[in-house]
Steps between C-alpha positions, in 0.01 A plus 500: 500500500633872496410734722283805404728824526197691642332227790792281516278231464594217300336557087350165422651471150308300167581109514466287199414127613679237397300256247522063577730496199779767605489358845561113344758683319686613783448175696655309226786732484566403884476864606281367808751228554546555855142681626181333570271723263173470358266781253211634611323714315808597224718569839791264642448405839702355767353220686522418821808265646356178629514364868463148599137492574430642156675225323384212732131634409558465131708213451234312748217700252656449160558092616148430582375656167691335332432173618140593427478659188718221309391480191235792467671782634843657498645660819822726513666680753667852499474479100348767326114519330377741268321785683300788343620858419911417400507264830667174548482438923680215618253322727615293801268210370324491131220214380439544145413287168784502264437653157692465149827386553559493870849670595493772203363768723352554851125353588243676407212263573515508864236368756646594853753730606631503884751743647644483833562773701699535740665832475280575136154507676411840368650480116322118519191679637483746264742549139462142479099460609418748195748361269374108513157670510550677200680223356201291532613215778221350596668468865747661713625376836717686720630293794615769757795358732521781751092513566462113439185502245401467201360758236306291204344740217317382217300668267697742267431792383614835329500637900655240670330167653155477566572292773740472796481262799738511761567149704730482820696209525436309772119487420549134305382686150532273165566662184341373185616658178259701295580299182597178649258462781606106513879661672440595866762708698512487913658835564594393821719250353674774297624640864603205703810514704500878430 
């Protein structure tokens, strides 16, 4: 920013966003080599170091999909999808239904999308709730470490999801995907030993 001669206030100068193609550009030119990155919305962000809990969630998430989607669904894990407006997030876990040639370029087709938050509660709660809204994710889970619940929105739309419902862990809750409603999660499972 540069500051205004007159207020000095910081002037909030013109940005251009960056579009999916320039940013697979750079990637592939290893110019984010050592960061954890991700665009939203045509902008580079830095994303949020892991700690153990974070991990143990979504290796013990990613697993159990897995396991249960063999065969109908893909899963992935801190990969990146498509997203809308010059966006390509890099969820903690994806479930989506390859398309074309699977491997020539990031899912598109996705069914579920779950961040975890430990320190990203806010950016997961918001950025990222309009983006896979507008992106048209049929559901969104956000499993908050530090407050120990669950956030499950479904229903996209051009404002966001239509609806959230917030489950503590603790309260024995099982999960059934929105698309697969045969694949049951125990969100208390998710948390054990933690």
């Amino acid at each position: 920013m540069v500051a205004n001669r007159e207020t000095h206030e910081p002037e909030r100068l013109p940005r251009r966003r960056l579009k999916r193609s320039e940013y697979d550009v750079l990637v592939d030119q290893g110019a984010f080599e050592d960061e954890r990155v991700e665009l939203l919305f045509g902008e580079i962000i830095e994303m949020s170091p892991q700690k153990p809990p974070h991990s143990a969630i979504t290796q013990r998430l990613a697993k159990l999909l897995t396991l249960a989607l063999r065969g109908i669904a893909e899963v992935q894990s801190h990969s990146p999808i498509v997203g809308a407006e010059e966006s390509e997030p890099e969820p903690d876990v994806a479930v989506f239904t390859p398309e074309g040639v699977f491997g020539l370029d990031h899912p598109t087709h996705v069914h579920l999308v779950v961040e975890v938050a430990h320190t990203s509660r806010l950016r997961d709660l918001g950025v990222k709730r309009r983006l896979y809204a507008l992106t048209g994710i049929p559901e969104y889970w956000v499993i908050d470490v530090a407050k120990r619940e669950v956030h499950v929105m479904r229903e996209p739309s051009e404002i966001g999801f239509r609806t959230m419902q917030t489950y503590p862990i603790g309260s024995g809750t099982i999960l059934n995907l929105l698309v697969f409603p045969d694949v049951a999660v125990a969100i208390d499972e998710l948390f054990e030993g933690l």
